[in-house]
XYZ file of C-alpha atoms in Angstrom:
367
model
C -27.699 26.136 -2.767
C -28.871 25.097 -6.247
C -29.149 27.326 -9.139
C -32.617 28.911 -9.624
C -33.758 31.198 -12.784
C -33.955 34.876 -11.863
C -36.353 37.291 -13.618
C -35.827 41.165 -13.596
C -38.726 43.266 -14.745
C -37.758 46.321 -16.868
C -40.605 48.281 -17.877
C -42.671 45.890 -19.967
C -39.829 43.603 -20.659
C -38.815 40.315 -18.753
C -35.246 39.659 -18.857
C -34.397 35.973 -18.041
C -31.171 35.237 -16.368
C -29.315 32.206 -14.950
C -27.828 32.733 -11.484
C -24.078 31.426 -11.089
C -22.490 30.987 -7.972
C -18.724 31.363 -7.907
C -18.972 30.389 -3.968
C -21.791 28.447 -2.843
C -21.847 30.626 0.323
C -21.758 33.919 -1.696
C -24.053 35.906 -3.846
C -25.058 34.569 -7.305
C -24.584 36.753 -10.566
C -27.096 36.363 -13.269
C -26.223 35.392 -16.833
C -28.641 36.600 -19.456
C -30.303 33.600 -21.296
C -32.635 33.439 -24.326
C -34.320 30.251 -22.920
C -34.031 28.554 -19.602
C -34.522 24.929 -20.163
C -35.784 22.277 -17.555
C -32.154 21.841 -16.480
C -31.545 25.585 -16.014
C -29.269 26.085 -18.830
C -29.449 28.490 -21.982
C -30.417 25.630 -24.283
C -33.562 24.507 -26.109
C -36.416 22.786 -23.902
C -35.246 19.053 -23.924
C -36.112 16.482 -21.600
C -33.714 13.563 -21.581
C -35.194 10.323 -22.303
C -34.309 7.233 -20.311
C -32.275 5.279 -22.682
C -31.142 1.634 -22.595
C -28.195 2.230 -25.096
C -25.696 5.261 -25.441
C -26.527 7.517 -28.179
C -22.653 7.783 -29.047
C -20.592 4.668 -30.205
C -19.214 3.790 -26.946
C -19.071 0.710 -24.695
C -22.400 0.025 -22.603
C -22.500 0.820 -18.974
C -24.174 -1.742 -16.653
C -24.952 -2.328 -12.961
C -22.748 -4.242 -10.842
C -23.392 -7.446 -9.459
C -26.213 -7.953 -6.934
C -25.733 -10.687 -4.290
C -29.136 -10.850 -2.383
C -27.530 -13.047 -0.072
C -28.242 -11.945 3.444
C -24.520 -11.089 3.839
C -23.440 -14.732 3.772
C -21.423 -14.657 0.696
C -19.513 -11.451 1.694
C -16.599 -11.543 4.069
C -14.808 -8.891 6.219
C -11.108 -9.414 6.413
C -11.572 -11.307 9.928
C -14.102 -13.554 8.445
C -11.841 -14.294 5.549
C -9.137 -15.210 7.846
C -11.369 -17.551 9.975
C -12.822 -19.261 6.928
C -9.350 -19.733 5.289
C -8.088 -21.175 8.774
C -10.719 -23.807 8.784
C -10.791 -24.400 5.147
C -7.780 -23.307 3.454
C -8.849 -24.770 0.022
C -11.543 -21.985 -0.088
C -8.859 -19.563 -1.178
C -9.422 -19.909 -4.902
C -13.021 -19.011 -4.494
C -12.489 -15.777 -2.763
C -12.478 -12.563 -4.532
C -11.904 -8.967 -3.576
C -15.208 -6.956 -3.466
C -15.764 -3.372 -4.023
C -18.946 -1.477 -3.206
C -18.978 2.327 -3.444
C -17.698 2.676 0.003
C -14.947 0.272 -0.379
C -13.889 1.726 -3.777
C -14.002 5.348 -2.359
C -12.663 4.984 1.120
C -10.213 2.115 0.514
C -12.008 -0.410 2.632
C -10.996 -4.199 2.541
C -14.084 -6.495 1.599
C -14.219 -9.994 0.119
C -16.676 -12.316 -1.296
C -17.273 -15.927 -2.093
C -17.591 -16.092 -5.815
C -18.446 -19.732 -6.444
C -18.923 -19.712 -10.206
C -18.009 -22.982 -11.752
C -17.537 -24.769 -8.522
C -18.201 -28.664 -8.369
C -20.453 -30.395 -5.862
C -17.242 -32.352 -4.753
C -15.341 -29.090 -4.248
C -18.271 -27.458 -2.166
C -18.811 -30.581 0.141
C -14.860 -30.480 0.918
C -15.369 -27.193 2.547
C -17.917 -27.452 5.357
C -17.574 -23.586 6.366
C -18.368 -22.582 2.875
C -21.281 -25.040 2.484
C -22.896 -23.626 5.832
C -22.793 -20.257 4.229
C -24.456 -21.502 1.102
C -27.234 -23.058 3.089
C -27.659 -19.886 4.956
C -28.217 -18.032 1.543
C -30.551 -20.665 0.722
C -32.788 -20.093 3.486
C -32.601 -16.268 3.225
C -33.793 -16.433 -0.195
C -36.490 -18.980 0.633
C -37.873 -16.471 3.248
C -37.908 -13.431 1.001
C -41.364 -12.091 0.141
C -40.312 -11.744 -3.362
C -41.022 -14.724 -5.489
C -38.194 -13.861 -7.963
C -35.772 -14.099 -5.010
C -37.362 -17.347 -3.748
C -36.679 -18.921 -7.084
C -32.914 -17.955 -6.643
C -32.736 -20.051 -3.534
C -31.996 -22.934 -6.195
C -28.780 -21.407 -7.058
C -27.607 -20.283 -3.583
C -23.908 -20.493 -4.641
C -24.264 -17.497 -6.990
C -25.110 -13.745 -6.767
C -28.735 -13.231 -8.040
C -27.485 -10.747 -10.701
C -24.036 -11.727 -12.252
C -22.751 -9.100 -14.704
C -19.034 -9.483 -14.001
C -16.916 -9.124 -16.938
C -14.034 -11.449 -17.661
C -11.577 -8.594 -18.500
C -11.086 -5.307 -17.077
C -13.708 -2.504 -16.660
C -14.180 1.158 -15.470
C -16.010 1.471 -12.110
C -18.410 4.441 -11.698
C -19.804 4.723 -8.117
C -23.713 5.240 -8.474
C -23.515 7.911 -5.522
C -20.817 10.502 -5.114
C -20.453 13.516 -2.840
C -21.519 17.011 -4.210
C -18.444 18.478 -2.741
C -16.239 16.739 -5.456
C -15.341 18.434 -8.712
C -15.003 15.068 -10.417
C -16.923 11.605 -9.688
C -13.776 9.480 -8.902
C -13.742 6.558 -11.194
C -11.043 3.644 -11.742
C -9.922 0.830 -13.689
C -10.332 -2.580 -12.134
C -9.348 -5.985 -13.253
C -11.982 -8.622 -13.815
C -10.811 -10.512 -10.609
C -12.229 -7.806 -8.547
C -16.025 -8.326 -8.069
C -18.167 -5.060 -8.295
C -21.326 -4.728 -6.541
C -24.553 -3.005 -7.718
C -23.664 0.043 -5.719
C -21.577 0.941 -8.703
C -21.811 1.045 -12.453
C -19.335 -0.941 -14.629
C -18.180 -0.236 -18.248
C -16.629 -3.390 -19.675
C -14.186 -3.170 -22.553
C -13.457 0.610 -21.775
C -10.254 2.235 -22.668
C -8.172 5.251 -21.218
C -9.913 7.188 -23.919
C -13.303 6.429 -22.213
C -11.795 7.088 -18.962
C -10.309 10.502 -19.864
C -13.670 11.952 -21.186
C -15.579 10.676 -18.190
C -13.137 12.084 -15.758
C -13.087 15.546 -17.715
C -14.872 18.713 -16.491
C -17.162 18.438 -19.707
C -18.661 15.229 -18.478
C -18.685 16.233 -14.728
C -20.639 19.397 -15.631
C -23.194 17.180 -17.487
C -23.337 14.998 -14.349
C -24.029 18.045 -12.065
C -26.836 19.331 -14.127
C -28.682 15.991 -15.419
C -28.146 13.530 -12.745
C -30.598 12.568 -9.829
C -29.786 13.182 -6.402
C -29.502 11.295 -3.056
C -30.111 14.044 -0.557
C -27.786 16.455 -2.370
C -25.087 13.885 -3.539
C -25.008 12.954 -7.350
C -26.719 9.816 -8.455
C -25.111 8.545 -11.491
C -27.339 6.522 -13.829
C -26.603 4.897 -17.058
C -30.042 5.278 -18.550
C -30.143 9.028 -18.148
C -26.368 10.310 -17.479
C -24.196 8.162 -19.384
C -26.547 7.053 -22.258
C -27.605 10.594 -23.128
C -24.035 12.152 -22.896
C -22.840 13.185 -26.444
C -19.206 12.215 -26.806
C -16.781 13.999 -29.220
C -16.482 12.812 -32.717
C -13.026 11.758 -32.950
C -10.942 8.795 -33.718
C -10.561 6.326 -30.636
C -7.091 5.200 -30.573
C -6.246 1.499 -29.398
C -5.121 1.347 -25.768
C -2.506 -0.930 -24.538
C -3.729 -3.917 -22.442
C -2.101 -2.456 -19.573
C -1.731 1.055 -18.533
C 1.181 2.354 -16.569
C 1.131 2.014 -12.826
C -0.562 -1.458 -12.714
C -3.817 0.017 -14.025
C -5.580 -2.498 -16.331
C -6.923 -0.844 -19.485
C -8.201 -3.226 -22.080
C -7.511 -2.506 -25.693
C -10.108 -1.854 -28.488
C -10.088 -4.994 -30.911
C -10.271 -2.196 -33.779
C -10.049 1.386 -34.166
C -12.936 3.164 -35.841
C -12.320 5.517 -38.951
C -11.213 9.063 -38.290
C -13.730 11.445 -37.488
C -13.745 15.276 -37.176
C -12.693 16.751 -33.898
C -9.695 16.459 -31.692
C -7.133 13.599 -31.230
C -8.031 10.691 -29.016
C -4.420 9.731 -28.266
C -3.951 13.196 -26.504
C -6.739 12.405 -24.327
C -5.487 9.023 -23.505
C -2.123 10.526 -22.691
C -3.570 13.061 -20.393
C -5.869 10.260 -18.650
C -2.760 8.269 -18.065
C -1.322 11.216 -16.448
C -4.210 11.536 -14.186
C -3.761 7.894 -12.948
C -0.039 8.573 -12.604
C -0.625 11.629 -10.266
C -3.044 9.360 -8.393
C -0.268 6.691 -7.988
C 2.086 9.295 -6.410
C -0.106 8.963 -3.314
C -0.532 5.137 -2.697
C -1.829 5.675 0.887
C -4.553 8.138 -0.052
C -8.104 6.953 -0.730
C -9.987 8.212 -3.820
C -12.196 10.236 -1.259
C -9.125 12.078 -0.041
C -7.749 12.579 -3.549
C -10.810 14.284 -4.900
C -11.814 16.215 -1.414
C -11.540 19.789 -2.727
C -9.602 20.463 0.462
C -6.844 17.797 0.200
C -6.718 17.150 -3.634
C -2.992 17.231 -4.423
C -1.803 19.907 -6.671
C -0.116 17.220 -9.170
C -3.619 15.687 -9.599
C -5.331 19.212 -9.873
C -2.783 19.999 -12.790
C -3.165 16.431 -14.480
C -7.108 17.163 -14.454
C -6.596 20.612 -15.914
C -4.428 19.236 -18.751
C -7.072 16.340 -19.457
C -9.758 19.121 -19.674
C -7.697 21.087 -22.254
C -7.477 17.733 -24.389
C -11.098 16.846 -23.913
C -12.312 20.389 -24.765
C -10.130 20.294 -27.892
C -11.591 17.291 -28.814
C -14.996 18.993 -28.799
C -13.554 21.860 -30.931
C -13.856 24.266 -28.070
C -11.855 26.324 -25.633
C -12.299 28.554 -22.613
C -15.699 27.663 -21.333
C -16.656 30.263 -18.838
C -18.646 27.851 -16.546
C -20.564 24.755 -16.214
C -23.678 26.231 -17.591
C -21.955 27.131 -20.760
C -20.486 23.617 -21.027
C -23.778 22.015 -20.609
C -25.539 24.284 -23.094
C -22.990 23.298 -25.665
C -23.568 19.656 -24.784
C -27.277 20.017 -25.272
C -26.882 21.417 -28.596
C -24.740 18.272 -29.610
C -27.285 16.077 -27.902
C -29.997 17.743 -30.071
C -28.107 17.084 -33.264
C -27.198 13.587 -32.375
C -30.583 12.420 -31.222
C -32.476 13.991 -34.300
C -30.643 11.341 -36.311
C -31.484 8.388 -34.001
C -34.668 6.205 -34.365
C -36.843 6.547 -31.429
C -36.669 3.840 -28.716
C -39.492 1.543 -29.241
C -41.659 0.102 -26.431
C -42.976 -3.659 -26.614
C -46.621 -3.545 -27.971
C -49.333 -4.580 -25.675
C -51.907 -7.016 -27.043
C -55.299 -5.512 -27.143
C -57.821 -7.762 -25.511
C -60.092 -9.767 -27.838
C -63.883 -9.003 -27.797
C -65.769 -11.786 -26.249
C -67.842 -13.665 -28.672
């Protein structure tokens, strides 16, 4: 059940309130509000713009890689084993592949990643060559002209945004039952599909803020929906999110527990607010708590019924560090957090130049 504004008439006065559900199956209680904005929080009437860049000084988020291959560049574990049996030399061209389903539910999938392959190497692998030919035929028969044109490069994904180094993976769709959208660090060797978003050059600090209740409250209020599940977009959710104004500490090249966490090349000057190193330490504690359960999937770890107490406590400590970075403590609920963030958003965007759209040429008058 989603929140709706509630109005109570007392004489000639209209008292506005926002319903808060402590239990989705229970009855709501209304919190008085001065103004109910389009996102159902007590904040100014603001409509978030679709932005191409973040309003804060953070790494950009991009879509994952899009194959458009008819499935011929993708491999199940059985298909991978069969391919390597016939063409053992193909092993260097096979990479682990993660869509949202594989990432959240621990499923194994692979792909042919043929970036940089030479004609001689390709011809030496007949089974791989068959798959490339099948990709070519699939794209040639597409109704889209752009896809047809990409038949000329059938060895490659149609859209390749894969970073060379590590990145944070954010699934584009996540269950509404979860208090946190599960995110993770991946090495550049693991290919991310367009069912996820990626943040190249991100650090433990970025992971910590994004994994906090502060950010996830923002997600719950401003994201789109697929049925009732959250749809995480870069243009609305990530790019409009106001980050705390603090010093971002450099991260070590590798975080504990085998998690890749690329370091910043340079640390920005100290700004007002809390300390980023406390957020990094709390973020690492979240990763360490996850690592205590190597056989559990992220879906299980973040299910409200099966989330381990150690992970719950780690997230609580992370929330305390992130809230302190914003200079606030003891938020009562998500609505209060989001109202606070909207005020930061208003202050931040008032100083930003508007995003300009390309001008359209006006038609010339005929002579």
